[in-house]
């Protein structure tokens, strides 16, 4: 059923938004096919970067417009991949070109940014929105079903330590990580049921351009969705590699660390549009749990399938099956990311995300920028691990009860 506020045609404001996104094709085409501005890496980076941001938006619109238009199982398996297509593209290019440390930078940056900044921002957004209405909101309560992706995320986080200990990233690791995500999809398929979450069904409704698209007659709807996906695919195909090359060149010319720029800039540009809907949901307060659940699913996707992409692309680039050797820097970065992931995941094992947890994640995340030394990062990683162990020890019984409730058959929970 269409949202009651949806219309069958885009509003002038929505057309303007779509037009602005589409207009980013002009500088992209000029740079890629007409050679305009190619003597300046800054112009190339700006032209391709803007188009990639627009592509991230259009892919997100297409994904949200598809919800409810296909079987739930297909949606779970396919839509999660489409939403993070830009980040997958960056990873595949870097790994294919055998740029190991940069591939590790992009992957670890994407994961740390999402958990250390994205998760807390959901609660902060909801708390500020509630305060503006004279209300108090300090905790996001997740549903029992949302405990399932948290459990699989815990498994993926623990396996990441195996990768650090081995010092390599191989196709066997890809198989394990893909299996973890596949098991998650299989579990959700076989447990799908109407959820009475905070916000109810209203929380699941699309908003803005996707809501209007879903309400359109069938032919117009699928034409719009086809355009969104085609636009995104075209931009990523012609713009992703020039963007990476231009960003690296800009970093060299300004004396900026290429590792740092790839670690934080590329993930931010590719993930912001995907996360925007989650923050909009959080601003409604009543759908904050849905917003956090979206970013939890994104984290699970990235911490399994995104990592699995790297050895596959690396082997293709090498022309034969080959394990990816992790240097000291890459291992340290993956260790820190795995430790952060472990800590963030166990904080959610009680299905409550409180303000103190949000501040803990954010402050520890920001420390790495205030003290960007490798030795500090190693200490910080151990702090994450120790904090996770302490939290599990203190809340052991509550976590056990939540796990039993989340994994028990639906009939036993009623």
Tab-separated table of C-alpha atoms in Angstrom:
chain	number	residue	atom	x	y	z
A	1	UNK	CA	0.000	0.000	0.000
A	2	UNK	CA	1.330	3.422	-0.902
A	3	UNK	CA	2.152	5.890	1.797
A	4	UNK	CA	-0.820	8.210	2.298
A	5	UNK	CA	1.294	11.284	1.632
A	6	UNK	CA	2.829	9.898	-1.571
A	7	UNK	CA	1.774	11.245	-4.934
A	8	UNK	CA	1.882	9.753	-8.391
A	9	UNK	CA	4.210	12.417	-9.766
A	10	UNK	CA	7.380	14.004	-8.498
A	11	UNK	CA	7.010	17.374	-6.825
A	12	UNK	CA	8.935	20.363	-8.241
A	13	UNK	CA	11.438	20.018	-5.394
A	14	UNK	CA	11.951	16.337	-6.172
A	15	UNK	CA	12.427	17.087	-9.865
A	16	UNK	CA	15.003	19.698	-8.880
A	17	UNK	CA	16.868	17.130	-6.758
A	18	UNK	CA	16.837	14.588	-9.590
A	19	UNK	CA	17.930	17.305	-12.029
A	20	UNK	CA	20.882	18.325	-9.836
A	21	UNK	CA	21.988	14.697	-9.570
A	22	UNK	CA	21.678	14.201	-13.321
A	23	UNK	CA	23.562	17.432	-14.026
A	24	UNK	CA	26.702	15.950	-12.484
A	25	UNK	CA	26.988	13.917	-15.686
A	26	UNK	CA	27.988	17.062	-17.578
A	27	UNK	CA	31.392	17.611	-15.908
A	28	UNK	CA	31.966	13.835	-15.717
A	29	UNK	CA	31.418	13.368	-19.462
A	30	UNK	CA	33.465	16.482	-20.231
A	31	UNK	CA	36.404	15.149	-18.241
A	32	UNK	CA	36.199	11.489	-19.256
A	33	UNK	CA	35.278	11.719	-22.929
A	34	UNK	CA	36.149	15.246	-24.054
A	35	UNK	CA	39.405	15.677	-22.136
A	36	UNK	CA	38.295	18.898	-20.469
A	37	UNK	CA	40.266	19.812	-17.360
A	38	UNK	CA	42.411	16.691	-17.451
A	39	UNK	CA	45.540	18.790	-16.911
A	40	UNK	CA	44.290	19.483	-13.377
A	41	UNK	CA	43.899	16.551	-11.007
A	42	UNK	CA	41.789	18.724	-8.697
A	43	UNK	CA	39.227	19.307	-11.465
A	44	UNK	CA	39.138	15.602	-12.296
A	45	UNK	CA	38.708	14.692	-8.622
A	46	UNK	CA	35.895	17.228	-8.200
A	47	UNK	CA	34.057	16.245	-11.404
A	48	UNK	CA	34.217	12.503	-10.754
A	49	UNK	CA	33.633	12.858	-7.015
A	50	UNK	CA	30.433	14.863	-7.460
A	51	UNK	CA	29.122	12.313	-9.952
A	52	UNK	CA	29.904	9.439	-7.567
A	53	UNK	CA	28.003	11.161	-4.751
A	54	UNK	CA	25.056	11.623	-7.122
A	55	UNK	CA	25.310	7.966	-8.149
A	56	UNK	CA	25.211	6.928	-4.498
A	57	UNK	CA	21.985	8.898	-4.092
A	58	UNK	CA	20.338	7.444	-7.208
A	59	UNK	CA	21.289	3.894	-6.218
A	60	UNK	CA	19.767	4.484	-2.784
A	61	UNK	CA	16.591	5.850	-4.396
A	62	UNK	CA	16.380	2.786	-6.606
A	63	UNK	CA	16.910	0.416	-3.685
A	64	UNK	CA	14.266	2.064	-1.496
A	65	UNK	CA	11.819	2.210	-4.422
A	66	UNK	CA	12.201	-1.544	-4.910
A	67	UNK	CA	11.305	-2.428	-1.336
A	68	UNK	CA	7.986	-4.239	-1.335
A	69	UNK	CA	8.170	-4.819	-5.098
A	70	UNK	CA	10.055	-8.119	-4.892
A	71	UNK	CA	10.128	-11.175	-2.624
A	72	UNK	CA	11.741	-10.448	0.713
A	73	UNK	CA	14.513	-12.990	0.143
A	74	UNK	CA	15.631	-11.453	-3.136
A	75	UNK	CA	15.481	-8.010	-1.568
A	76	UNK	CA	17.714	-9.052	1.326
A	77	UNK	CA	20.276	-10.678	-0.956
A	78	UNK	CA	20.452	-8.070	-3.722
A	79	UNK	CA	19.533	-4.688	-2.315
A	80	UNK	CA	22.208	-4.715	0.375
A	81	UNK	CA	24.850	-5.096	-2.327
A	82	UNK	CA	23.499	-2.285	-4.488
A	83	UNK	CA	23.477	0.271	-1.679
A	84	UNK	CA	27.223	0.007	-1.134
A	85	UNK	CA	28.180	-0.454	-4.798
A	86	UNK	CA	30.488	2.616	-4.822
A	87	UNK	CA	32.552	1.280	-1.929
A	88	UNK	CA	32.758	-2.166	-3.526
A	89	UNK	CA	33.937	-0.543	-6.751
A	90	UNK	CA	36.750	1.317	-4.971
A	91	UNK	CA	37.860	-1.858	-3.198
A	92	UNK	CA	37.814	-3.957	-6.365
A	93	UNK	CA	39.856	-1.419	-8.341
A	94	UNK	CA	42.531	-1.041	-5.664
A	95	UNK	CA	42.819	-4.786	-5.062
A	96	UNK	CA	42.867	-5.576	-8.796
A	97	UNK	CA	45.753	-3.128	-9.224
A	98	UNK	CA	47.603	-4.885	-6.349
A	99	UNK	CA	47.516	-1.727	-4.207
A	100	UNK	CA	47.236	-3.729	-1.008
A	101	UNK	CA	47.671	-1.040	1.633
A	102	UNK	CA	45.261	1.325	-0.104
A	103	UNK	CA	42.656	-1.450	-0.402
A	104	UNK	CA	43.069	-2.111	3.328
A	105	UNK	CA	42.772	1.633	3.979
A	106	UNK	CA	39.482	1.942	2.112
A	107	UNK	CA	38.021	-1.161	3.748
A	108	UNK	CA	39.028	-0.291	7.318
A	109	UNK	CA	38.029	3.350	6.918
A	110	UNK	CA	34.580	2.424	5.646
A	111	UNK	CA	33.955	0.108	8.587
A	112	UNK	CA	35.369	2.353	11.311
A	113	UNK	CA	33.543	5.421	10.009
A	114	UNK	CA	30.209	3.606	9.931
A	115	UNK	CA	30.468	2.217	13.460
A	116	UNK	CA	32.450	4.914	15.254
A	117	UNK	CA	30.609	7.896	13.793
A	118	UNK	CA	27.487	6.584	12.047
A	119	UNK	CA	25.979	4.580	14.888
A	120	UNK	CA	26.365	7.315	17.544
A	121	UNK	CA	25.002	9.956	15.167
A	122	UNK	CA	21.740	8.005	14.884
A	123	UNK	CA	21.124	8.293	18.629
A	124	UNK	CA	22.347	11.893	18.820
A	125	UNK	CA	19.982	12.839	15.985
A	126	UNK	CA	17.018	11.189	17.714
A	127	UNK	CA	17.918	12.736	21.090
A	128	UNK	CA	18.189	16.253	19.650
A	129	UNK	CA	14.951	15.843	17.700
A	130	UNK	CA	13.156	14.700	20.852
A	131	UNK	CA	14.603	17.570	22.863
A	132	UNK	CA	13.323	20.085	20.317
A	133	UNK	CA	9.841	18.697	21.040
A	134	UNK	CA	10.295	18.948	24.796
A	135	UNK	CA	10.860	15.207	25.164
A	136	UNK	CA	13.724	13.109	26.526
A	137	UNK	CA	15.240	10.288	24.470
A	138	UNK	CA	18.376	8.517	25.670
A	139	UNK	CA	18.087	4.902	24.496
A	140	UNK	CA	17.359	3.090	21.243
A	141	UNK	CA	15.705	-0.252	21.957
A	142	UNK	CA	16.268	-2.802	19.203
A	143	UNK	CA	13.839	-5.609	18.440
A	144	UNK	CA	14.652	-9.265	19.070
A	145	UNK	CA	14.889	-9.864	15.327
A	146	UNK	CA	17.519	-7.115	15.093
A	147	UNK	CA	19.602	-9.178	17.484
A	148	UNK	CA	20.209	-11.679	14.676
A	149	UNK	CA	22.410	-9.457	12.454
A	150	UNK	CA	24.210	-8.333	15.618
A	151	UNK	CA	25.058	-11.979	16.348
A	152	UNK	CA	26.374	-12.580	12.833
A	153	UNK	CA	28.350	-9.338	13.060
A	154	UNK	CA	29.959	-10.698	16.219
A	155	UNK	CA	30.988	-13.841	14.330
A	156	UNK	CA	32.488	-11.800	11.481
A	157	UNK	CA	34.341	-9.582	13.963
A	158	UNK	CA	35.882	-12.581	15.716
A	159	UNK	CA	36.952	-14.064	12.371
A	160	UNK	CA	38.717	-10.809	11.486
A	161	UNK	CA	41.210	-11.562	14.259
A	162	UNK	CA	42.050	-14.812	12.458
A	163	UNK	CA	42.945	-12.767	9.359
A	164	UNK	CA	45.211	-10.547	11.473
A	165	UNK	CA	46.970	-13.558	13.003
A	166	UNK	CA	47.478	-15.209	9.584
A	167	UNK	CA	48.827	-12.052	8.013
A	168	UNK	CA	47.145	-12.871	4.712
A	169	UNK	CA	43.764	-12.405	3.073
A	170	UNK	CA	42.902	-15.336	0.814
A	171	UNK	CA	40.049	-16.807	-1.172
A	172	UNK	CA	39.431	-19.120	1.784
A	173	UNK	CA	38.738	-16.029	3.898
A	174	UNK	CA	36.402	-14.794	1.160
A	175	UNK	CA	34.540	-18.114	1.291
A	176	UNK	CA	34.173	-17.948	5.081
A	177	UNK	CA	32.957	-14.338	5.072
A	178	UNK	CA	30.525	-14.962	2.213
A	179	UNK	CA	29.256	-18.009	4.112
A	180	UNK	CA	28.638	-15.875	7.208
A	181	UNK	CA	26.610	-13.385	5.200
A	182	UNK	CA	24.827	-16.196	3.361
A	183	UNK	CA	23.897	-17.800	6.675
A	184	UNK	CA	22.521	-14.451	7.833
A	185	UNK	CA	20.363	-14.146	4.709
A	186	UNK	CA	19.166	-17.748	5.058
A	187	UNK	CA	18.278	-17.164	8.711
A	188	UNK	CA	16.345	-13.983	7.997
A	189	UNK	CA	14.491	-15.651	5.129
A	190	UNK	CA	13.321	-18.460	7.354
A	191	UNK	CA	12.415	-16.218	10.258
A	192	UNK	CA	10.725	-13.362	8.398
A	193	UNK	CA	7.574	-12.269	10.169
A	194	UNK	CA	5.772	-8.968	10.764
A	195	UNK	CA	7.743	-7.057	13.367
A	196	UNK	CA	6.134	-4.829	15.905
A	197	UNK	CA	9.164	-2.601	16.180
A	198	UNK	CA	9.307	0.871	17.535
A	199	UNK	CA	7.686	2.857	14.832
A	200	UNK	CA	5.698	-0.105	13.472
A	201	UNK	CA	5.074	-0.425	9.785
A	202	UNK	CA	5.281	3.310	9.285
A	203	UNK	CA	8.986	3.120	9.988
A	204	UNK	CA	9.459	0.882	6.986
A	205	UNK	CA	7.872	3.255	4.513
A	206	UNK	CA	10.101	4.957	2.002
A	207	UNK	CA	10.324	8.738	2.093
A	208	UNK	CA	10.874	11.485	-0.456
A	209	UNK	CA	11.706	10.444	-4.012
A	210	UNK	CA	11.493	6.665	-3.298
A	211	UNK	CA	8.039	7.074	-1.726
A	212	UNK	CA	6.775	8.923	-4.792
A	213	UNK	CA	8.366	6.361	-7.105
A	214	UNK	CA	6.734	3.433	-5.274
A	215	UNK	CA	3.309	5.087	-5.634
A	216	UNK	CA	3.603	5.532	-9.396
A	217	UNK	CA	1.830	3.337	-11.960
A	218	UNK	CA	3.847	0.225	-12.730
A	219	UNK	CA	5.356	1.326	-16.049
A	220	UNK	CA	6.444	4.733	-14.764
A	221	UNK	CA	7.772	3.250	-11.551
A	222	UNK	CA	10.006	0.715	-13.286
A	223	UNK	CA	11.188	3.325	-15.780
A	224	UNK	CA	12.278	5.569	-12.916
A	225	UNK	CA	13.956	2.695	-11.053
A	226	UNK	CA	15.726	1.645	-14.239
A	227	UNK	CA	17.011	5.190	-14.702
A	228	UNK	CA	18.297	5.367	-11.110
A	229	UNK	CA	20.223	2.118	-11.430
A	230	UNK	CA	21.489	2.839	-14.950
A	231	UNK	CA	22.731	6.262	-13.883
A	232	UNK	CA	24.551	4.819	-10.871
A	233	UNK	CA	26.097	1.968	-12.840
A	234	UNK	CA	27.305	4.272	-15.627
A	235	UNK	CA	28.906	6.749	-13.241
A	236	UNK	CA	30.700	4.033	-11.274
A	237	UNK	CA	31.917	2.358	-14.461
A	238	UNK	CA	33.413	5.484	-16.025
A	239	UNK	CA	34.191	7.570	-12.938
A	240	UNK	CA	35.432	5.367	-10.081
A	241	UNK	CA	38.949	4.668	-11.330
A	242	UNK	CA	39.657	8.255	-12.529
A	243	UNK	CA	38.401	9.486	-9.161
A	244	UNK	CA	40.802	7.246	-7.248
A	245	UNK	CA	43.723	8.210	-9.485
A	246	UNK	CA	42.917	11.919	-9.160
A	247	UNK	CA	42.577	11.718	-5.367
A	248	UNK	CA	45.942	9.970	-5.098
A	249	UNK	CA	47.532	12.590	-7.368
A	250	UNK	CA	46.047	15.440	-5.314
A	251	UNK	CA	47.391	13.821	-2.156
A	252	UNK	CA	50.884	13.633	-3.668
A	253	UNK	CA	50.837	17.228	-4.860
A	254	UNK	CA	49.749	18.589	-1.463
A	255	UNK	CA	51.913	16.256	0.592
A	256	UNK	CA	48.880	14.565	2.131
A	257	UNK	CA	48.978	10.902	3.114
A	258	UNK	CA	47.431	8.859	0.297
A	259	UNK	CA	46.562	6.179	2.825
A	260	UNK	CA	44.610	8.621	5.006
A	261	UNK	CA	42.799	10.245	2.092
A	262	UNK	CA	41.649	6.902	0.658
A	263	UNK	CA	40.769	5.655	4.130
A	264	UNK	CA	38.384	8.488	4.959
A	265	UNK	CA	37.412	10.520	1.880
A	266	UNK	CA	36.305	7.713	-0.448
A	267	UNK	CA	34.112	5.939	2.164
A	268	UNK	CA	32.539	9.222	3.258
A	269	UNK	CA	31.533	10.175	-0.284
A	270	UNK	CA	30.148	6.723	-1.073
A	271	UNK	CA	28.348	6.068	2.230
A	272	UNK	CA	26.813	9.426	3.094
A	273	UNK	CA	23.820	9.118	0.740
A	274	UNK	CA	23.177	5.549	1.915
A	275	UNK	CA	23.164	6.686	5.550
A	276	UNK	CA	21.076	9.818	4.994
A	277	UNK	CA	17.757	7.937	5.095
A	278	UNK	CA	18.775	6.333	8.387
A	279	UNK	CA	19.369	9.776	9.902
A	280	UNK	CA	16.036	11.019	8.559
A	281	UNK	CA	14.346	8.083	10.269
A	282	UNK	CA	16.247	8.905	13.461
A	283	UNK	CA	14.973	12.486	13.305
A	284	UNK	CA	11.413	11.166	13.578
A	285	UNK	CA	12.474	9.621	16.921
A	286	UNK	CA	9.831	6.896	16.648
A	287	UNK	CA	11.780	5.223	13.821
A	288	UNK	CA	15.245	5.625	15.366
A	289	UNK	CA	15.544	1.858	15.883
A	290	UNK	CA	14.884	1.366	12.190
A	291	UNK	CA	17.638	3.839	11.344
A	292	UNK	CA	20.149	2.116	13.600
A	293	UNK	CA	19.073	-1.267	12.238
A	294	UNK	CA	19.854	-0.042	8.726
A	295	UNK	CA	23.413	0.890	9.683
A	296	UNK	CA	23.878	-2.397	11.540
A	297	UNK	CA	22.942	-4.231	8.337
A	298	UNK	CA	25.355	-2.022	6.381
A	299	UNK	CA	28.132	-2.798	8.834
A	300	UNK	CA	27.502	-6.549	8.520
A	301	UNK	CA	27.511	-6.248	4.738
A	302	UNK	CA	30.798	-4.362	4.707
A	303	UNK	CA	32.500	-6.495	7.346
A	304	UNK	CA	31.782	-9.650	5.341
A	305	UNK	CA	31.194	-9.130	1.621
A	306	UNK	CA	33.332	-6.012	1.263
A	307	UNK	CA	36.360	-7.772	2.741
A	308	UNK	CA	35.587	-10.881	0.673
A	309	UNK	CA	35.799	-8.778	-2.501
A	310	UNK	CA	39.469	-7.913	-1.942
A	311	UNK	CA	41.161	-11.319	-2.415
A	312	UNK	CA	38.880	-12.114	-5.350
A	313	UNK	CA	39.833	-8.904	-7.184
A	314	UNK	CA	43.471	-9.336	-6.151
A	315	UNK	CA	43.628	-12.841	-7.684
A	316	UNK	CA	41.972	-11.602	-10.870
A	317	UNK	CA	44.528	-8.819	-11.135
A	318	UNK	CA	47.399	-11.254	-10.580
A	319	UNK	CA	46.030	-13.637	-13.211
A	320	UNK	CA	46.025	-16.586	-10.818
A	321	UNK	CA	44.801	-17.574	-7.355
A	322	UNK	CA	46.991	-15.805	-4.832
A	323	UNK	CA	46.662	-14.879	-1.166
A	324	UNK	CA	46.951	-11.186	-0.421
A	325	UNK	CA	49.964	-10.568	1.871
A	326	UNK	CA	49.189	-8.033	4.570
A	327	UNK	CA	51.993	-5.687	5.512
A	328	UNK	CA	52.518	-4.333	9.000
A	329	UNK	CA	50.374	-1.245	8.408
A	330	UNK	CA	47.493	-3.222	6.894
A	331	UNK	CA	47.533	-5.751	9.751
A	332	UNK	CA	47.525	-2.995	12.356
A	333	UNK	CA	44.628	-1.225	10.671
A	334	UNK	CA	42.597	-4.435	10.373
A	335	UNK	CA	43.388	-5.264	14.018
A	336	UNK	CA	42.129	-1.858	15.159
A	337	UNK	CA	39.013	-2.168	12.992
A	338	UNK	CA	38.296	-5.697	14.246
A	339	UNK	CA	38.707	-4.566	17.862
A	340	UNK	CA	36.374	-1.604	17.339
A	341	UNK	CA	33.858	-3.875	15.626
A	342	UNK	CA	34.019	-6.351	18.510
A	343	UNK	CA	33.427	-3.631	21.098
A	344	UNK	CA	30.606	-1.964	19.165
A	345	UNK	CA	28.907	-5.295	18.560
A	346	UNK	CA	28.956	-6.480	22.169
A	347	UNK	CA	27.491	-3.130	23.235
A	348	UNK	CA	24.423	-4.043	21.170
A	349	UNK	CA	24.130	-7.584	22.505
A	350	UNK	CA	21.697	-6.325	25.160
A	351	UNK	CA	19.595	-4.738	22.375
A	352	UNK	CA	19.927	-1.342	24.037
A	353	UNK	CA	21.973	1.519	22.612
A	354	UNK	CA	22.313	4.167	25.321
A	355	UNK	CA	23.889	7.594	25.215
A	356	UNK	CA	26.930	6.468	27.184
A	357	UNK	CA	27.561	3.739	24.605
A	358	UNK	CA	27.240	6.242	21.766
A	359	UNK	CA	29.701	8.612	23.442
A	360	UNK	CA	32.117	5.746	24.149
A	361	UNK	CA	32.146	4.716	20.472
A	362	UNK	CA	32.520	8.299	19.242
A	363	UNK	CA	35.265	9.339	21.686
A	364	UNK	CA	37.361	6.239	21.045
A	365	UNK	CA	36.868	6.747	17.312
A	366	UNK	CA	38.070	10.367	17.511
A	367	UNK	CA	41.167	9.469	19.536
A	368	UNK	CA	42.769	7.926	16.459
A	369	UNK	CA	42.697	11.356	14.781
A	370	UNK	CA	43.955	13.260	17.811
A	371	UNK	CA	46.799	10.752	18.270
A	372	UNK	CA	47.439	9.270	14.812
A	373	UNK	CA	50.511	7.249	15.856
A	374	UNK	CA	50.726	3.541	15.040
A	375	UNK	CA	51.667	2.687	18.637
A	376	UNK	CA	48.637	4.591	19.920
A	377	UNK	CA	46.409	2.689	17.493
A	378	UNK	CA	47.674	-0.648	18.793
A	379	UNK	CA	47.012	0.444	22.382
A	380	UNK	CA	43.579	1.697	21.346
A	381	UNK	CA	42.805	-1.673	19.750
A	382	UNK	CA	43.627	-3.469	22.995
A	383	UNK	CA	41.467	-0.957	24.883
A	384	UNK	CA	38.559	-1.932	22.620
A	385	UNK	CA	39.201	-5.637	23.260
A	386	UNK	CA	39.498	-5.168	27.029
A	387	UNK	CA	36.352	-3.023	27.154
A	388	UNK	CA	34.442	-5.666	25.198
A	389	UNK	CA	35.523	-8.412	27.602
A	390	UNK	CA	34.590	-6.301	30.641
A	391	UNK	CA	31.171	-5.465	29.183
A	392	UNK	CA	30.394	-9.100	28.387
A	393	UNK	CA	31.493	-10.134	31.879
A	394	UNK	CA	29.251	-7.572	33.569
A	395	UNK	CA	26.184	-8.168	31.387
A	396	UNK	CA	26.702	-11.887	30.783
A	397	UNK	CA	23.289	-13.010	31.986
A	398	UNK	CA	21.384	-10.285	30.143
A	399	UNK	CA	23.259	-11.028	26.910
A	400	UNK	CA	22.564	-14.745	27.277
A	401	UNK	CA	18.855	-14.079	27.803
A	402	UNK	CA	18.701	-11.844	24.730
A	403	UNK	CA	20.470	-14.449	22.587
A	404	UNK	CA	18.069	-17.173	23.664
A	405	UNK	CA	15.051	-14.940	22.996
A	406	UNK	CA	16.348	-13.785	19.603
A	407	UNK	CA	17.083	-17.281	18.319
A	408	UNK	CA	14.118	-19.122	19.804
A	409	UNK	CA	11.220	-20.027	17.451
A	410	UNK	CA	8.606	-17.279	17.040
A	411	UNK	CA	5.973	-19.255	18.868
A	412	UNK	CA	8.087	-19.536	21.992
A	413	UNK	CA	8.525	-15.777	22.216
A	414	UNK	CA	4.882	-14.910	22.181
